[in-house]
Short mmCIF file of C-alpha atoms in Angstrom, two decimals:
data_model
loop_
_atom_site.label_atom_id
_atom_site.label_comp_id
_atom_site.label_asym_id
_atom_site.label_seq_id
_atom_site.Cartn_x
_atom_site.Cartn_y
_atom_site.Cartn_z
CA UNK A 1 60.74 127.33 65.32
CA UNK A 2 62.93 130.01 64.15
CA UNK A 3 64.79 129.42 60.64
CA UNK A 4 68.33 129.69 60.76
CA UNK A 5 69.27 132.88 59.01
CA UNK A 6 70.75 132.38 55.48
CA UNK A 7 74.51 132.57 54.74
CA UNK A 8 75.68 134.64 51.54
CA UNK A 9 78.99 135.38 49.81
CA UNK A 10 79.67 139.34 50.66
CA UNK A 11 82.85 141.22 49.74
CA UNK A 12 84.70 140.42 52.76
CA UNK A 13 84.18 136.60 52.39
CA UNK A 14 84.93 137.08 48.70
CA UNK A 15 88.31 138.29 49.21
CA UNK A 16 88.89 135.83 52.36
CA UNK A 17 88.17 132.99 49.15
CA UNK A 18 90.28 134.38 46.76
CA UNK A 19 93.12 134.70 49.69
CA UNK A 20 92.35 131.03 50.53
CA UNK A 21 92.20 129.73 46.99
CA UNK A 22 95.66 131.97 46.53
CA UNK A 23 97.46 130.20 49.45
CA UNK A 24 96.37 126.74 48.48
CA UNK A 25 96.97 127.58 44.44
CA UNK A 26 100.56 128.65 46.45
CA UNK A 27 101.21 124.83 48.05
CA UNK A 28 101.75 123.62 44.43
CA UNK A 29 104.34 126.03 43.60
CA UNK A 30 105.93 125.92 47.11
CA UNK A 31 106.61 122.23 47.05
CA UNK A 32 107.41 122.46 43.45
CA UNK A 33 110.48 124.63 44.98
CA UNK A 34 110.85 122.28 47.91
CA UNK A 35 111.19 119.26 45.54
CA UNK A 36 114.85 120.56 43.89
CA UNK A 37 116.25 119.57 47.41
CA UNK A 38 113.90 118.05 49.24
CA UNK A 39 112.32 114.35 48.68
CA UNK A 40 108.20 114.36 48.71
CA UNK A 41 108.04 112.45 52.11
CA UNK A 42 109.95 114.69 53.83
CA UNK A 43 107.68 117.80 52.50
CA UNK A 44 105.01 116.21 53.85
CA UNK A 45 106.40 116.10 57.14
CA UNK A 46 107.94 119.70 56.83
CA UNK A 47 104.30 120.98 56.32
CA UNK A 48 102.16 118.92 58.97
CA UNK A 49 105.48 119.29 61.79
CA UNK A 50 105.63 122.77 61.05
CA UNK A 51 102.19 124.20 60.76
CA UNK A 52 101.18 122.36 63.75
CA UNK A 53 102.49 124.92 66.47
CA UNK A 54 101.47 128.10 64.48
CA UNK A 55 97.81 126.28 64.38
CA UNK A 56 98.29 125.32 68.62
CA UNK A 57 98.58 129.14 69.44
CA UNK A 58 95.65 129.98 67.65
CA UNK A 59 93.71 127.27 69.11
CA UNK A 60 95.22 128.51 72.49
CA UNK A 61 94.32 131.98 71.66
CA UNK A 62 91.05 130.87 71.34
CA UNK A 63 90.87 129.25 74.46
CA UNK A 64 89.77 125.95 72.67
CA UNK A 65 90.11 122.80 74.76
CA UNK A 66 92.39 120.07 74.12
CA UNK A 67 90.48 116.47 74.26
CA UNK A 68 92.29 113.98 76.38
CA UNK A 69 90.25 110.88 75.59
CA UNK A 70 92.43 108.30 73.49
CA UNK A 71 89.51 107.68 71.17
CA UNK A 72 89.52 111.26 70.11
CA UNK A 73 93.40 111.21 69.37
CA UNK A 74 92.83 107.80 67.67
CA UNK A 75 90.46 109.38 65.14
CA UNK A 76 93.13 111.90 64.73
CA UNK A 77 95.74 110.12 63.90
CA UNK A 78 93.24 108.23 61.22
CA UNK A 79 92.26 111.71 60.16
CA UNK A 80 96.04 112.39 59.72
CA UNK A 81 96.48 109.53 57.53
CA UNK A 82 93.50 110.38 55.36
CA UNK A 83 93.65 114.11 54.67
CA UNK A 84 97.43 114.78 54.87
CA UNK A 85 100.13 111.71 55.16
CA UNK A 86 99.27 109.74 52.17
CA UNK A 87 97.45 112.46 50.08
CA UNK A 88 100.21 115.04 50.55
CA UNK A 89 102.84 112.38 49.92
CA UNK A 90 100.74 111.23 47.06
CA UNK A 91 100.54 114.55 45.40
CA UNK A 92 104.16 115.76 45.98
CA UNK A 93 105.42 112.59 44.39
CA UNK A 94 103.12 113.19 41.24
CA UNK A 95 104.95 116.58 40.92
CA UNK A 96 108.01 115.26 40.05
CA UNK A 97 106.78 113.58 37.36
CA UNK A 98 103.99 116.27 35.83
CA UNK A 99 103.69 119.79 35.94
CA UNK A 100 101.96 121.88 39.56
CA UNK A 101 99.38 123.57 37.38
CA UNK A 102 98.45 120.04 35.72
CA UNK A 103 98.38 118.07 39.55
CA UNK A 104 95.78 121.09 40.29
CA UNK A 105 94.03 120.72 37.84
CA UNK A 106 93.37 116.56 38.77
CA UNK A 107 93.12 117.52 42.59
CA UNK A 108 90.17 119.70 41.84
CA UNK A 109 87.97 116.38 41.46
CA UNK A 110 88.09 116.08 44.94
CA UNK A 111 85.01 118.10 45.28
CA UNK A 112 83.13 116.11 42.81
CA UNK A 113 84.23 112.54 44.09
CA UNK A 114 83.90 113.05 47.73
CA UNK A 115 80.39 114.11 47.19
CA UNK A 116 79.55 110.50 45.36
CA UNK A 117 82.05 108.82 48.62
CA UNK A 118 79.80 110.67 50.70
CA UNK A 119 76.64 109.40 49.05
CA UNK A 120 77.87 105.83 49.19
CA UNK A 121 78.52 105.56 52.74
CA UNK A 122 76.24 107.94 54.65
CA UNK A 123 72.72 106.92 55.28
CA UNK A 124 71.88 110.45 55.49
CA UNK A 125 74.12 111.93 52.34
CA UNK A 126 71.95 109.98 49.31
CA UNK A 127 73.72 109.40 46.29
CA UNK A 128 71.81 111.76 44.14
CA UNK A 129 71.51 111.81 39.93
CA UNK A 130 73.52 114.91 40.34
CA UNK A 131 76.30 113.20 42.29
CA UNK A 132 76.70 110.91 39.76
CA UNK A 133 76.58 112.66 36.89
CA UNK A 134 78.93 115.04 38.37
CA UNK A 135 81.43 112.28 39.01
CA UNK A 136 81.03 110.79 35.57
CA UNK A 137 81.99 114.43 34.06
CA UNK A 138 85.08 114.64 36.84
CA UNK A 139 86.18 111.16 35.22
CA UNK A 140 85.51 112.51 31.81
CA UNK A 141 87.96 115.62 32.46
CA UNK A 142 90.24 113.03 33.85
CA UNK A 143 90.30 110.75 30.72
CA UNK A 144 90.58 114.18 28.80
CA UNK A 145 93.64 114.82 30.43
CA UNK A 146 95.70 111.70 30.53
CA UNK A 147 94.24 110.43 26.98
CA UNK A 148 93.67 107.35 25.30
CA UNK A 149 97.89 106.75 25.14
CA UNK A 150 97.35 106.05 28.72
CA UNK A 151 95.55 102.44 27.91
CA UNK A 152 98.39 101.61 25.46
CA UNK A 153 101.61 103.02 26.96
CA UNK A 154 101.67 103.83 30.34
CA UNK A 155 104.11 105.93 31.58
CA UNK A 156 105.52 107.43 34.96
CA UNK A 157 103.33 110.82 34.14
CA UNK A 158 100.12 108.24 34.05
CA UNK A 159 101.23 107.11 37.02
CA UNK A 160 101.58 110.61 38.40
CA UNK A 161 98.12 111.22 37.52
CA UNK A 162 97.18 108.60 38.95
CA UNK A 163 99.00 108.98 42.13
CA UNK A 164 97.15 112.71 42.16
CA UNK A 165 93.35 111.23 41.90
CA UNK A 166 94.24 108.41 44.97
CA UNK A 167 95.11 111.78 46.90
CA UNK A 168 91.61 113.03 45.84
CA UNK A 169 90.21 109.92 47.05
CA UNK A 170 91.60 109.99 50.66
CA UNK A 171 90.10 113.30 50.85
CA UNK A 172 87.15 111.94 50.08
CA UNK A 173 87.14 109.08 52.54
CA UNK A 174 88.74 111.19 55.56
CA UNK A 175 85.27 113.63 54.77
CA UNK A 176 83.33 110.58 55.39
CA UNK A 177 85.76 109.75 58.45
CA UNK A 178 85.59 113.11 59.88
CA UNK A 179 82.04 112.93 60.24
CA UNK A 180 81.44 109.50 61.70
CA UNK A 181 84.28 109.85 64.45
CA UNK A 182 84.90 113.93 64.72
CA UNK A 183 81.24 115.50 65.25
CA UNK A 184 81.01 117.75 67.67
CA UNK A 185 84.53 118.54 68.26
CA UNK A 186 86.04 121.74 67.10
CA UNK A 187 86.96 122.29 63.89
CA UNK A 188 89.88 124.48 64.59
CA UNK A 189 90.68 121.80 67.57
CA UNK A 190 90.66 118.83 64.69
CA UNK A 191 92.28 120.64 62.32
CA UNK A 192 95.34 120.72 64.72
CA UNK A 193 94.75 117.22 66.09
CA UNK A 194 94.86 116.01 62.48
CA UNK A 195 98.16 117.54 61.94
CA UNK A 196 99.55 116.59 64.74
CA UNK A 197 98.52 112.93 63.93
CA UNK A 198 100.02 113.00 60.56
CA UNK A 199 103.31 114.54 62.24
CA UNK A 200 103.39 111.68 64.47
CA UNK A 201 102.83 109.28 61.25
CA UNK A 202 105.50 110.98 59.14
CA UNK A 203 108.31 110.97 61.39
CA UNK A 204 109.15 107.09 61.44
CA UNK A 205 108.32 106.96 57.56
CA UNK A 206 110.50 109.66 56.86
CA UNK A 207 113.53 108.22 58.49
CA UNK A 208 112.86 104.76 57.39
CA UNK A 209 112.36 105.63 53.49
CA UNK A 210 114.48 109.55 53.45
CA UNK A 211 116.76 109.40 56.09
CA UNK A 212 116.82 112.10 58.99
CA UNK A 213 115.76 115.37 57.01
CA UNK A 214 118.46 117.72 56.00
CA UNK A 215 118.36 121.22 57.31
CA UNK A 216 121.38 122.12 54.86
CA UNK A 217 118.94 123.73 52.54
CA UNK A 218 118.67 127.02 50.55
CA UNK A 219 116.75 129.91 51.65
CA UNK A 220 114.77 129.63 48.32
CA UNK A 221 113.46 126.28 49.90
CA UNK A 222 113.50 127.30 53.57
CA UNK A 223 111.10 129.79 52.19
CA UNK A 224 108.64 127.10 50.34
CA UNK A 225 108.61 124.58 52.99
CA UNK A 226 107.82 127.68 55.61
CA UNK A 227 105.28 129.22 53.28
CA UNK A 228 103.46 126.05 52.46
CA UNK A 229 103.48 125.39 56.57
CA UNK A 230 102.44 128.94 57.84
CA UNK A 231 100.13 130.07 54.66
CA UNK A 232 98.64 126.91 52.79
CA UNK A 233 98.41 124.83 56.03
CA UNK A 234 97.92 126.66 59.01
CA UNK A 235 96.50 130.29 57.59
CA UNK A 236 94.40 128.32 55.17
CA UNK A 237 92.42 126.23 58.18
CA UNK A 238 92.07 129.62 59.63
CA UNK A 239 90.88 131.20 56.36
CA UNK A 240 88.89 127.53 55.51
CA UNK A 241 86.42 128.01 58.80
CA UNK A 242 86.09 131.32 58.66
CA UNK A 243 84.24 131.46 55.48
CA UNK A 244 82.51 128.40 56.21
CA UNK A 245 81.01 130.29 59.30
CA UNK A 246 80.04 133.37 57.14
CA UNK A 247 79.37 131.97 53.98
CA UNK A 248 78.31 128.59 54.21
CA UNK A 249 79.49 125.12 52.39
CA UNK A 250 78.42 125.95 49.09
CA UNK A 251 79.47 129.49 48.86
CA UNK A 252 82.97 127.68 50.25
CA UNK A 253 83.33 125.16 47.77
CA UNK A 254 83.84 127.89 44.97
CA UNK A 255 87.12 127.52 46.03
CA UNK A 256 87.61 124.29 43.94
CA UNK A 257 87.63 126.16 40.95
CA UNK A 258 89.48 129.04 41.75
CA UNK A 259 92.82 126.94 43.10
CA UNK A 260 94.02 125.78 39.57
CA UNK A 261 94.23 129.50 38.17
CA UNK A 262 96.25 130.65 41.29
CA UNK A 263 98.53 127.43 40.64
CA UNK A 264 99.21 127.59 36.99
CA UNK A 265 99.29 131.28 37.02
CA UNK A 266 102.06 130.55 39.60
CA UNK A 267 103.70 128.01 37.66
CA UNK A 268 104.37 130.09 34.41
CA UNK A 269 105.47 132.78 36.01
CA UNK A 270 108.01 131.55 38.22
CA UNK A 271 108.86 128.23 36.68
CA UNK A 272 108.17 128.39 33.40
CA UNK A 273 105.27 125.50 33.24
CA UNK A 274 102.92 125.60 30.25
CA UNK A 275 99.30 124.10 30.33
CA UNK A 276 98.45 122.40 27.23
CA UNK A 277 94.94 122.79 25.61
CA UNK A 278 94.19 119.06 26.99
CA UNK A 279 94.38 120.41 30.47
CA UNK A 280 92.36 123.17 30.20
CA UNK A 281 89.52 121.85 28.15
CA UNK A 282 89.53 118.30 30.95
CA UNK A 283 89.75 121.72 33.52
CA UNK A 284 86.48 122.69 31.89
CA UNK A 285 84.92 119.15 31.90
CA UNK A 286 85.64 119.10 35.77
CA UNK A 287 84.39 122.53 36.83
CA UNK A 288 81.22 121.35 34.51
CA UNK A 289 81.32 117.97 36.69
CA UNK A 290 81.40 120.49 40.05
CA UNK A 291 79.04 122.62 38.77
CA UNK A 292 76.55 119.94 38.15
CA UNK A 293 77.14 118.26 41.90
CA UNK A 294 76.97 121.70 43.40
CA UNK A 295 73.34 122.25 41.78
CA UNK A 296 73.71 126.14 41.41
CA UNK A 297 74.47 125.76 37.51
CA UNK A 298 70.52 125.07 37.09
CA UNK A 299 69.73 127.75 40.07
CA UNK A 300 67.54 130.79 39.22
CA UNK A 301 69.17 132.37 41.77
CA UNK A 302 71.87 134.17 40.48
CA UNK A 303 75.40 134.93 42.77
CA UNK A 304 74.27 134.89 45.97
CA UNK A 305 72.89 131.49 47.12
CA UNK A 306 71.95 131.16 50.72
CA UNK A 307 72.83 128.06 52.47
CA UNK A 308 70.76 127.01 55.89
CA UNK A 309 72.85 125.98 58.79
CA UNK A 310 72.32 122.38 60.01
CA UNK A 311 73.59 119.68 62.41
CA UNK A 312 75.63 116.49 61.39
CA UNK A 313 76.57 117.03 57.95
CA UNK A 314 80.12 117.16 56.96
CA UNK A 315 82.29 120.10 56.09
CA UNK A 316 83.45 120.35 52.11
CA UNK A 317 86.86 118.83 51.49
CA UNK A 318 88.94 120.57 49.01
CA UNK A 319 92.38 120.47 47.97
CA UNK A 320 94.41 120.20 51.18
CA UNK A 321 91.84 121.25 53.21
CA UNK A 322 90.26 118.92 56.40
CA UNK A 323 87.08 117.66 55.91
CA UNK A 324 86.13 118.26 59.60
CA UNK A 325 82.39 118.32 61.05
CA UNK A 326 81.83 121.70 62.66
CA UNK A 327 80.28 121.13 66.43
CA UNK A 328 76.31 121.61 66.84
CA UNK A 329 76.71 125.20 67.83
CA UNK A 330 78.46 126.53 64.63
CA UNK A 331 77.34 126.46 60.88
CA UNK A 332 77.50 122.90 59.60
CA UNK A 333 78.56 122.44 55.92
CA UNK A 334 76.25 120.50 52.97
CA UNK A 335 77.04 117.06 52.09
CA UNK A 336 79.33 118.34 49.06
CA UNK A 337 83.33 117.80 49.28
CA UNK A 338 89.38 118.84 51.27
CA UNK A 339 92.68 119.49 48.72
CA UNK A 340 94.80 117.86 49.80
CA UNK A 341 96.25 119.96 50.00
CA UNK A 342 95.79 120.65 51.14
CA UNK A 343 96.35 120.59 48.93
#
């Protein structure tokens, strides 16, 4: 039997990986700007509503068939809730109370927690000791950031941090749902279906809780909303699946550690945000948890980690990314976890 080719992180894939981290990290900056005039739920609607037609053009240009099955579109609706509507709204609300850089650090626990959720719920994704230790380190990193006072003096800041962590758990369950309900569907079509589903969900929610969206916004806010939709969502999905096919899931997961530096850098440069030492130490602990889960910390193979393609494994879920399986003819991801944002 012929072995599948090894996938490595070459120069082109590395450039795309950095670009993906930049556009996903930029989503935290964009949302911070948008929050000056637009409430969190409405920002979520803007993000998915404007991104859907852009991605639809990509899907149509590639000749990808639009599914007609009600079962598939029902799965897209659930996926839209788990991977967009709920986590985006939680993250955007969290940013009303805490800085965008801190949100990006907490969002980095997605990769660690998704591995545990997949291990607990999917019989072919065993819950290994590496996943358990990695999750424990992720929790320790979050606990270090929140501090012991969170147990005795609960505040809106603490609640916002828990909201972001709730978003990461949504991303984790989205990865499991994708494998169960969407395996075999074209990945870009899955992303489009998910965005369509989340748009359908968010329209009535926004009208009930925020009222009709206001369009008399400043040019800066419109730029942030459209940048979030076009760059941090539509372009991000195209980059995501391109890197997955070229470099494999294990290398794609490195974006998890690259997103916070971009988010923190943009917040410091344009918003005057400054991360406390506790946040940096917590990020280091979370990063260590990711490294343990990923396994390459203890590998003798250095920078290029070959990844074998396989069938029926879920794609990695990272901040704001869609955790959607590839069809059998394309490369598949490992059991490691997409995000949020997307983010």
